[in-house]
Coordinates of C-alpha atoms and ligand atoms in Angstrom, one line a residue:
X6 CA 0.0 0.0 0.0
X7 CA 1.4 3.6 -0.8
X8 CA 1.0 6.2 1.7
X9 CA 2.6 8.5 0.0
X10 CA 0.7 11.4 -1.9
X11 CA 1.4 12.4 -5.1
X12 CA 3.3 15.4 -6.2
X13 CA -0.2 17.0 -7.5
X14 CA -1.6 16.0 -4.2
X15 CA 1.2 18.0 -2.2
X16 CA 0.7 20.7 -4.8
X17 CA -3.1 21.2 -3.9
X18 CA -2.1 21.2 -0.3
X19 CA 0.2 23.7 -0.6
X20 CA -2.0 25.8 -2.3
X21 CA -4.7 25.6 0.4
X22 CA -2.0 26.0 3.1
X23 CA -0.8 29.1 1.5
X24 CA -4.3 30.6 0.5
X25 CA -4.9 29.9 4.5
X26 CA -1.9 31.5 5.5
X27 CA -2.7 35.0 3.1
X28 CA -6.1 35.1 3.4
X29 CA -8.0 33.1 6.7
X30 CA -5.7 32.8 9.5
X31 CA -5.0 37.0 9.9
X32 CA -8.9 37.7 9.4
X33 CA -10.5 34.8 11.4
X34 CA -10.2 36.0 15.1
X35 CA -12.1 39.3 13.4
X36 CA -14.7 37.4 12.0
X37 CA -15.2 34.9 14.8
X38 CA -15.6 38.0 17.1
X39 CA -17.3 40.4 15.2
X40 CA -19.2 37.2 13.8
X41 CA -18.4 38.3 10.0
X42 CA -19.3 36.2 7.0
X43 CA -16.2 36.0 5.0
X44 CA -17.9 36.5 1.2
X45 CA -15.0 38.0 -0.5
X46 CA -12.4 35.2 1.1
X47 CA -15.4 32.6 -0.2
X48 CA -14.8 34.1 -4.0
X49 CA -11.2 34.0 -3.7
X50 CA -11.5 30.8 -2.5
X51 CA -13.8 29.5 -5.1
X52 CA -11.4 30.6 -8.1
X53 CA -8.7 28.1 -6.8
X54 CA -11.6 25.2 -7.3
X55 CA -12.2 25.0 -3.5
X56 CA -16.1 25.8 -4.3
X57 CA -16.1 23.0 -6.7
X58 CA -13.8 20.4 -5.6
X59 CA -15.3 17.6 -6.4
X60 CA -17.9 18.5 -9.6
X61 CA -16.5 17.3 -12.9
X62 CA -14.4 19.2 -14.9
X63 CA -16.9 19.2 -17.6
X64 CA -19.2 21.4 -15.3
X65 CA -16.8 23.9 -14.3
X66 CA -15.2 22.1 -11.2
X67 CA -12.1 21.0 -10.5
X68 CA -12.8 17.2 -10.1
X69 CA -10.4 16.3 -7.5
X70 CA -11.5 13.3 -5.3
X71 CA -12.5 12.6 -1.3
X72 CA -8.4 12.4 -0.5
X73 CA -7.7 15.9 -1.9
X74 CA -11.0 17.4 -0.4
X75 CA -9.7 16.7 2.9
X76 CA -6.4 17.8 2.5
X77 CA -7.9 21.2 1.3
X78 CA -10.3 20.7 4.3
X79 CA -7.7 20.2 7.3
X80 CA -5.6 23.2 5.4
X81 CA -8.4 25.7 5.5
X82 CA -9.5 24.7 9.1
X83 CA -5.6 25.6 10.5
X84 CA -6.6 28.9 9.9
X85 CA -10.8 28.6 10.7
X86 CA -12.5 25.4 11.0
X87 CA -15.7 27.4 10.6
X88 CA -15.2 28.9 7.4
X89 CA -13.5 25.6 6.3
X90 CA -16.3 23.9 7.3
X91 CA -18.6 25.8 5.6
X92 CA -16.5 25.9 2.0
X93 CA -17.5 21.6 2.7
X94 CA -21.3 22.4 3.0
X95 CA -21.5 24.1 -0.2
X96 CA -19.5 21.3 -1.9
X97 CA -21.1 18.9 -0.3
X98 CA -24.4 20.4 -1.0
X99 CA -23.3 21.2 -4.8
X100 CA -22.0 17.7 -5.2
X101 CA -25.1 16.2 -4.9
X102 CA -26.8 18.1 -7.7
X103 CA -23.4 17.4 -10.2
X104 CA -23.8 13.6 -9.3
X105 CA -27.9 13.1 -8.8
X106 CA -29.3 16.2 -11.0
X107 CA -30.4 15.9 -13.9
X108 CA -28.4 17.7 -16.8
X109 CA -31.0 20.5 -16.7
X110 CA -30.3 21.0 -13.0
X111 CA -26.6 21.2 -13.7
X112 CA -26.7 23.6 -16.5
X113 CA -29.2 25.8 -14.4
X114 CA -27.2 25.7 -11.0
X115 CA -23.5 24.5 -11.3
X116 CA -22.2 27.8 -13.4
X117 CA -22.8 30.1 -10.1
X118 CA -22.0 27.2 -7.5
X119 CA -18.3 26.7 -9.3
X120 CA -17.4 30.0 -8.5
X121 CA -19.3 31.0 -5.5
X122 CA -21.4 33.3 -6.6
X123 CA -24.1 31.3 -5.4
X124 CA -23.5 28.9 -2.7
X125 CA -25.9 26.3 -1.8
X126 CA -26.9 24.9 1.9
X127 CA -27.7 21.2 2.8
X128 CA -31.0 20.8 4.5
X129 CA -32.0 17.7 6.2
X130 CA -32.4 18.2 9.9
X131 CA -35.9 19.5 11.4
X132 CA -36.7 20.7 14.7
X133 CA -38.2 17.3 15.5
X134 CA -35.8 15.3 13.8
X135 CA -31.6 15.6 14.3
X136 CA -30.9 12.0 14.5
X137 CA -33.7 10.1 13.3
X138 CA -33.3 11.8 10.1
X139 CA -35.5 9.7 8.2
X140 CA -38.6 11.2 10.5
X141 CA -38.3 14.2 8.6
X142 CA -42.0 15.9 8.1
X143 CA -41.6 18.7 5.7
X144 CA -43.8 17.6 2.9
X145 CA -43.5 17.9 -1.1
X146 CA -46.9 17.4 -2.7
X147 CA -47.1 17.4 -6.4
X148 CA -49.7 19.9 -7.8
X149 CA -49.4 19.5 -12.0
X150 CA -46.0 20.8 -12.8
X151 CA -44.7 21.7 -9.5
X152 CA -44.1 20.8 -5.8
X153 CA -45.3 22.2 -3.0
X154 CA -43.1 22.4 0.4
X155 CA -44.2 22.7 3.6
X156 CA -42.6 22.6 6.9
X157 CA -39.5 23.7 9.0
X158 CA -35.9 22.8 8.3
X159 CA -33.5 23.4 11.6
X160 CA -30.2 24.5 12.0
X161 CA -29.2 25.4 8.7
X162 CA -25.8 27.0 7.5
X163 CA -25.6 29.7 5.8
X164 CA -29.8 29.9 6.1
X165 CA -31.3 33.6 5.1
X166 CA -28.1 34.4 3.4
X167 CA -27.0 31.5 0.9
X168 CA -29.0 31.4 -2.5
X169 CA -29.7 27.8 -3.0
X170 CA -30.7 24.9 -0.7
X171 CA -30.8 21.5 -1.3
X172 CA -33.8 20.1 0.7
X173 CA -35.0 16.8 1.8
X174 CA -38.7 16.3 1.8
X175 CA -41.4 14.1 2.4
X176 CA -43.2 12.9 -0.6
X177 CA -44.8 10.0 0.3
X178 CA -45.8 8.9 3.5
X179 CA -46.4 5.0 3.2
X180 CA -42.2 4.5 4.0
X181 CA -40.0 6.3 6.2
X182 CA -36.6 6.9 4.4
X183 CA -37.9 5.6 1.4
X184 CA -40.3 8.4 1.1
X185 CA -38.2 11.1 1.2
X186 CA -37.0 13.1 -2.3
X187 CA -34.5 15.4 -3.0
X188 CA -35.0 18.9 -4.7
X189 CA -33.6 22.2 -5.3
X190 CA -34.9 25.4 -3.7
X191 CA -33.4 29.1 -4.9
X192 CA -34.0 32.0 -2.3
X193 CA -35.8 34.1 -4.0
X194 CA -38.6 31.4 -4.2
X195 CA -42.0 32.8 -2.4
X196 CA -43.1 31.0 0.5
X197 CA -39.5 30.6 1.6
X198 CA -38.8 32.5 4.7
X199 CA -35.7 32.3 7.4
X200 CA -35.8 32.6 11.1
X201 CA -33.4 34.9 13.5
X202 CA -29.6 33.9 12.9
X203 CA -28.7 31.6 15.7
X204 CA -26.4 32.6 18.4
X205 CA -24.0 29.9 18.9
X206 CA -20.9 28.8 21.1
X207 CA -18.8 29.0 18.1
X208 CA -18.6 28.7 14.0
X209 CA -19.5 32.4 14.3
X210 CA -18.1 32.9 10.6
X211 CA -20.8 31.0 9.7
X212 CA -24.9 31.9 9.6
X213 CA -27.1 29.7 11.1
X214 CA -30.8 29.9 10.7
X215 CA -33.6 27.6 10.1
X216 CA -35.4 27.7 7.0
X217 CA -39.4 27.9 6.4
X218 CA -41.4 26.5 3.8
X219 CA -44.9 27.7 3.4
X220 CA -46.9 26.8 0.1
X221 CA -43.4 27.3 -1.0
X222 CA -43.8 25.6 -5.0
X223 CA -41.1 24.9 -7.3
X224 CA -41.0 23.3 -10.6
X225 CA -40.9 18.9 -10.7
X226 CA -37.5 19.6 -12.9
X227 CA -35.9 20.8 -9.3
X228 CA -36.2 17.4 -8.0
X229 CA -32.5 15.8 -7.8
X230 CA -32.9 12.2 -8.7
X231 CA -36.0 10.0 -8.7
X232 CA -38.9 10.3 -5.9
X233 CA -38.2 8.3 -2.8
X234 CA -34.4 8.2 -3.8
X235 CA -33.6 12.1 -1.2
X236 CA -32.6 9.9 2.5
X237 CA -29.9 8.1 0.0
X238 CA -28.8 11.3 -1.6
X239 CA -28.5 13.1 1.1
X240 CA -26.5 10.3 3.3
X241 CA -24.1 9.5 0.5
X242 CA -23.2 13.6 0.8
X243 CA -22.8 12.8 4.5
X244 CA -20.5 10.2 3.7
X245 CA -18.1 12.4 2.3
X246 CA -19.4 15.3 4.8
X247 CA -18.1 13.3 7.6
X248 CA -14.8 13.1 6.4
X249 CA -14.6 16.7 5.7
X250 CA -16.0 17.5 9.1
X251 CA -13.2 15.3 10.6
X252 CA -10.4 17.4 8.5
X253 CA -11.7 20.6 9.9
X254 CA -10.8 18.8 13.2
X255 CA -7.7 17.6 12.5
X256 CA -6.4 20.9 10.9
X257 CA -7.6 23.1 14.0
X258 CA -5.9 20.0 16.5
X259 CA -3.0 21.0 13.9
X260 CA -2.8 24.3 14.5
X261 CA -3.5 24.4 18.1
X262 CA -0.8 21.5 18.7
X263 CA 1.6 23.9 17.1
X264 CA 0.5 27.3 18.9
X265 CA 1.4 25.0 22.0
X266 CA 4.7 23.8 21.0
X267 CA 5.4 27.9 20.4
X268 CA 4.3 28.7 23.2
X269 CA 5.8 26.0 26.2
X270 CA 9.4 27.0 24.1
X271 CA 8.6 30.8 25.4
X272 CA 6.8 30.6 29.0
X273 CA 8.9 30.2 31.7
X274 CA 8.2 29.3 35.2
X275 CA 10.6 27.8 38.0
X276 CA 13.2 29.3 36.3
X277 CA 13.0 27.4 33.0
X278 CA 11.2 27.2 30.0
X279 CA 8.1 24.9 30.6
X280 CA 8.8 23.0 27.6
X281 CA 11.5 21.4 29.5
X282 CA 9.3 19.6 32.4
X283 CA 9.1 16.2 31.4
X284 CA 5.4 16.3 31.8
X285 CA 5.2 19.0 29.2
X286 CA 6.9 17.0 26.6
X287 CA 5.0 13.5 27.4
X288 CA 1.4 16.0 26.7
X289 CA 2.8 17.3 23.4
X290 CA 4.1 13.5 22.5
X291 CA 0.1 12.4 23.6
X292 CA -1.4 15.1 21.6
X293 CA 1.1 14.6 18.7
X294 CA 0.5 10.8 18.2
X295 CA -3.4 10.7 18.9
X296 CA -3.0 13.5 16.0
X297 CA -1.2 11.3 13.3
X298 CA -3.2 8.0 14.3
X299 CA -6.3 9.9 13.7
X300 CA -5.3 11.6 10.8
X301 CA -4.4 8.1 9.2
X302 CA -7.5 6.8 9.6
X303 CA -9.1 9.7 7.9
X304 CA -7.1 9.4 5.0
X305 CA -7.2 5.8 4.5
X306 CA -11.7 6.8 4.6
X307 CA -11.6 9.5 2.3
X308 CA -9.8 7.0 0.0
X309 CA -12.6 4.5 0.5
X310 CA -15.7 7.0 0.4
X311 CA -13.3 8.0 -3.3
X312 CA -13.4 4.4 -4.4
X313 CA -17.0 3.5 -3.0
X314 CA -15.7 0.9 -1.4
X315 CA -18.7 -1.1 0.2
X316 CA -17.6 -0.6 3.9
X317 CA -17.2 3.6 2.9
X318 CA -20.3 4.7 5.5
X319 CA -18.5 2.5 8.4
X320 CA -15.2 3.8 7.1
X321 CA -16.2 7.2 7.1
X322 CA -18.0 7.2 10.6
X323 CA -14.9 5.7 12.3
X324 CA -12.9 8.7 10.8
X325 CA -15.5 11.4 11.6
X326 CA -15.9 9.7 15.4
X327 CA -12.2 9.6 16.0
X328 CA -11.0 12.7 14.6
X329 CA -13.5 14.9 16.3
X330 CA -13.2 13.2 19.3
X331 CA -9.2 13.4 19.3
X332 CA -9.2 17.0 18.1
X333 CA -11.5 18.2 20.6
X334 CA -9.1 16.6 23.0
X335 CA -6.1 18.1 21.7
X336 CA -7.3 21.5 21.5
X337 CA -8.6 21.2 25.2
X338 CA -4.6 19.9 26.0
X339 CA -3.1 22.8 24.2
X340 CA -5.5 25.1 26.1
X341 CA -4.1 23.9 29.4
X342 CA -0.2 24.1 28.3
X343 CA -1.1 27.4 27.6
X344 CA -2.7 28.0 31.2
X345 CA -4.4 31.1 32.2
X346 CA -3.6 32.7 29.2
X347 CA -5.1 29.8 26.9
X348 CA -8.5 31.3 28.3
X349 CA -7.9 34.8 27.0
X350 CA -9.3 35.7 23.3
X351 CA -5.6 37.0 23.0
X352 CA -4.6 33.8 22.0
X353 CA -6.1 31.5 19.0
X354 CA -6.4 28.4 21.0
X355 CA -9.9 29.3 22.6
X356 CA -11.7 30.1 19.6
X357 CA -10.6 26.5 18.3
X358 CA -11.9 24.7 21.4
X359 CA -15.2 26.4 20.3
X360 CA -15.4 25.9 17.1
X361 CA -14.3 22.0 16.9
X362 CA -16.9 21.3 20.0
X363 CA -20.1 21.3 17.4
X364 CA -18.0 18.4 15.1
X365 CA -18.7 16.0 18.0
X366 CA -22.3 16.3 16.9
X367 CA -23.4 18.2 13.5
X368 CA -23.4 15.9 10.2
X369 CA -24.1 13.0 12.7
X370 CA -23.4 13.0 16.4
X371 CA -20.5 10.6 18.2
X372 CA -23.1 8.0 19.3
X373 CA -24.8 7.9 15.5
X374 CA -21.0 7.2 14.9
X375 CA -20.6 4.2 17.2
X376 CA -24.6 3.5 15.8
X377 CA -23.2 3.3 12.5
X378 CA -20.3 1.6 13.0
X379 CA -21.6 -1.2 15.0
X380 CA -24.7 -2.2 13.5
X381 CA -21.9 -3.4 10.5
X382 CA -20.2 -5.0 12.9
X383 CA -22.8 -7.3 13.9
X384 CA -24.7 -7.4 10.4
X385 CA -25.4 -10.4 8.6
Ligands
LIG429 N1 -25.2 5.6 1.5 C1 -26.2 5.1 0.7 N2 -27.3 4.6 1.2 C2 -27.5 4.7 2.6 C3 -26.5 5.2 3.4 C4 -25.4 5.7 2.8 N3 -24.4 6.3 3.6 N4 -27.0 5.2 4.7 C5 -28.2 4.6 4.6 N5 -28.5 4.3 3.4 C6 -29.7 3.6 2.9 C7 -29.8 2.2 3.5 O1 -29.1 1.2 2.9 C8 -31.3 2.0 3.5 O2 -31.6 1.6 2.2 P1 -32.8 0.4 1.9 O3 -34.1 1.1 2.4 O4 -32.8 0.2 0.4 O5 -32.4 -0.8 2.7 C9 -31.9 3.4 3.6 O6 -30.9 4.3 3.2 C10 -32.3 3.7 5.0 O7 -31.2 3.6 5.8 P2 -31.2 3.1 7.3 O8 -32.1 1.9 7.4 O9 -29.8 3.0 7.8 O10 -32.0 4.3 8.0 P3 -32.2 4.5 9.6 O11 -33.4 5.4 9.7 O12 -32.1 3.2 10.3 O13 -30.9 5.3 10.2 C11 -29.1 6.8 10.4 C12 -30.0 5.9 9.5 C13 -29.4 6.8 11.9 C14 -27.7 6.2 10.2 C15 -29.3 8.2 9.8 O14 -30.5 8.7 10.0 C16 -28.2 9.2 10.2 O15 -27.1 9.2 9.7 N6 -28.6 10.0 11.2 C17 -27.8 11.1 11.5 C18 -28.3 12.3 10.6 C19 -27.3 13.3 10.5 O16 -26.1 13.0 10.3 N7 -27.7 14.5 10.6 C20 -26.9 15.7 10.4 C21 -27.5 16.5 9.3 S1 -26.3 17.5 8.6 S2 -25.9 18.8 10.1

């Protein structure tokens, strides 16, 4: 097996590395604080591909694969997890349309997606239903040549300010995921309405809102795939979601792991630099290792959600549970190396710990993790 990436590989992580360095990591304490949607850094970032990683090059993207989109991912989120994390919404969201839409949908959509100027939002999860997904209650009734939605859609990012959303709806009620479609929604659409942006422990780069459909109709065309085939669409963008989701950890664990290595080399207390107490050095070497084992795993996923491997959901669960478990704990280690000051907003470290909490539970909680993982196990 080659663990090695290619030289076109490190190339694209460079890039992202570099764009992160110019452009995300001297604005993102601003725009966590003054919770500021970075649009202009979202265009910048879309004419390097990163809006369009993984739609074929014959609709405008870049067509990289799973592996690539994470090492873009854990780039981005070194600098801000919750704008990088947000930049895998919108592709994750846009994917979907470029793999299930029909060629009408792409032509109509993709153009504006590719570069940004639109960006889309996924929209699965109600008030009533975060895990149980399936349960889902907004409806899409046919009337002639349209749909009509109804119903409440619950944390959504980038709700009231992106201009597409990809929604799952109910259109038939005689089976639970198997009544669920897929379809298309833009904005502007009447009958689509947005609560208050939600005020949140962290991705404050981010909007949050929920989204409200109310005799809200759109044409049949804006259904992606078939009726009945939206809970399968919208999981196999969670598949590669989750691995994305785990990169934002692993690149703010990064980042955080190397803040702390800075800063034990500088503090000094007893007379010596803290880096040289043998406890100091046996935290880093924890936090370092838990780091690489997790990253591993994530790779070796992202490679199997690439190849649709047959075992990619279980694959790609493991990743998301481990690397968003491990970062959370590293950043929460860095944090105390850094003591007192680790609690201040004058450091980066704090604004990590907050932002790489919600990855324990958005695109699928830790325990619908283990859920997934073990039901395989014990599987027939
Ligand atoms: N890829 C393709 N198909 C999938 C799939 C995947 N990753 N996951 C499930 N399916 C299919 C199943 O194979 C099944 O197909 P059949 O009906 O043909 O057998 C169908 O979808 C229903 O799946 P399942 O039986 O697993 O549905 P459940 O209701 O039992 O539960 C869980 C599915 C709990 C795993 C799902 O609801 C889930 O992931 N919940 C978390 C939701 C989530 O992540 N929310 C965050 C939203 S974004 S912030």
């Amino acid at each position: 097996m080659n663990f090695d990436f290619t030289e076109e590989q490190q190339a694209i992580r460079d890039m992202a590395e570099k764009f992160t360095a110019d452009e995300i990591t001297p604005n993102a304490a601003e725009w966590d604080v003054e919770h500021t949607f970075p649009r202009q850094t979202l265009t910048k970032a879309a004419q390097l591909g990163f809006g369009s990683i993984y739609v074929g090059e014959d609709h405008g993207g870049v067509g990289l694969s799973r592996v690539e989109a994470a090492l873009i991912i854990e780039a981005l989120a070194y600098g801000c997890p919750s704008t990088s994390a947000f930049i895998s919404i919108h592709n994750m969201a846009t994917w979907m349309i470029d793999e299930f839409g029909s060629d009408t949908l792409r032509a109509k959509y993709l153009p504006k997606l590719v570069t940004m100027e639109n960006i889309a939002s996924y929209c699965l999860t109600e008030p009533n239903a975060g895990s149980d997904a399936a349960s889902l209650k907004t409806r899409a009734d046919r009337d002639g040549d349209e749909y009509v939605l109804n119903g409440t859609k619950a944390f959504i990012s980038g709700g009231g300010v992106n201009e597409i959303y990809v929604v799952m709806a109910r259109t038939d009620d005689s089976s639970k995921s198997g009544g669920i479609s897929c379809f298309v929604v833009d904005k502007d659409t009447p009958g689509l309405s947005f609560g208050a942006q939600e005020r949140k422990l962290g991705w404050h780069s981010q909007p949050t809102s929920s989204v409200m459909f109310n005799d809200c109709r759109i044409p049949v065309e804006n259904m992606i795939g078939k009726p009945g085939d939206g809970f399968k669409i919208a999981m196999q963008g969670l598949d590669g979601g989750r691995i994305n989701i785990g990169a934002c950890s692993i690149g703010g664990a990064q980042r955080c792991l190397d803040d702390a290595v800075a800063y034990v080399k500088e503090r000094i207390q007893f007379g010596q630099r803290i880096a040289d107490f043998q406890n100091t050095q046996f935290v880093l070497a924890e936090m370092k290792t838990k780091l690489e084992a997790a990253r591993a795993l994530l790779y070796v996923a992202a490679d199997k959600v690439a190849k649709a491997a047959v075992d990619k959901t279980q694959w790609a669960a493991m990743a998301k549970l481990m690397a968003t478990e491990t970062g959370s704990k590293i950043v929460n280690d860095a944090l105390q190396l850094h003591g007192g000051y680790g609690f201040l907003m004058d450091f980066p470290v704090e604004r990590f710990l907050r932002d790489l909490r919600v990855h324990e539970i958005l695109e699928g909680t830790s325990q619908i993790m283990k859920f997934v993982i073990g039901r395989e196990l014990i599987s027939d």
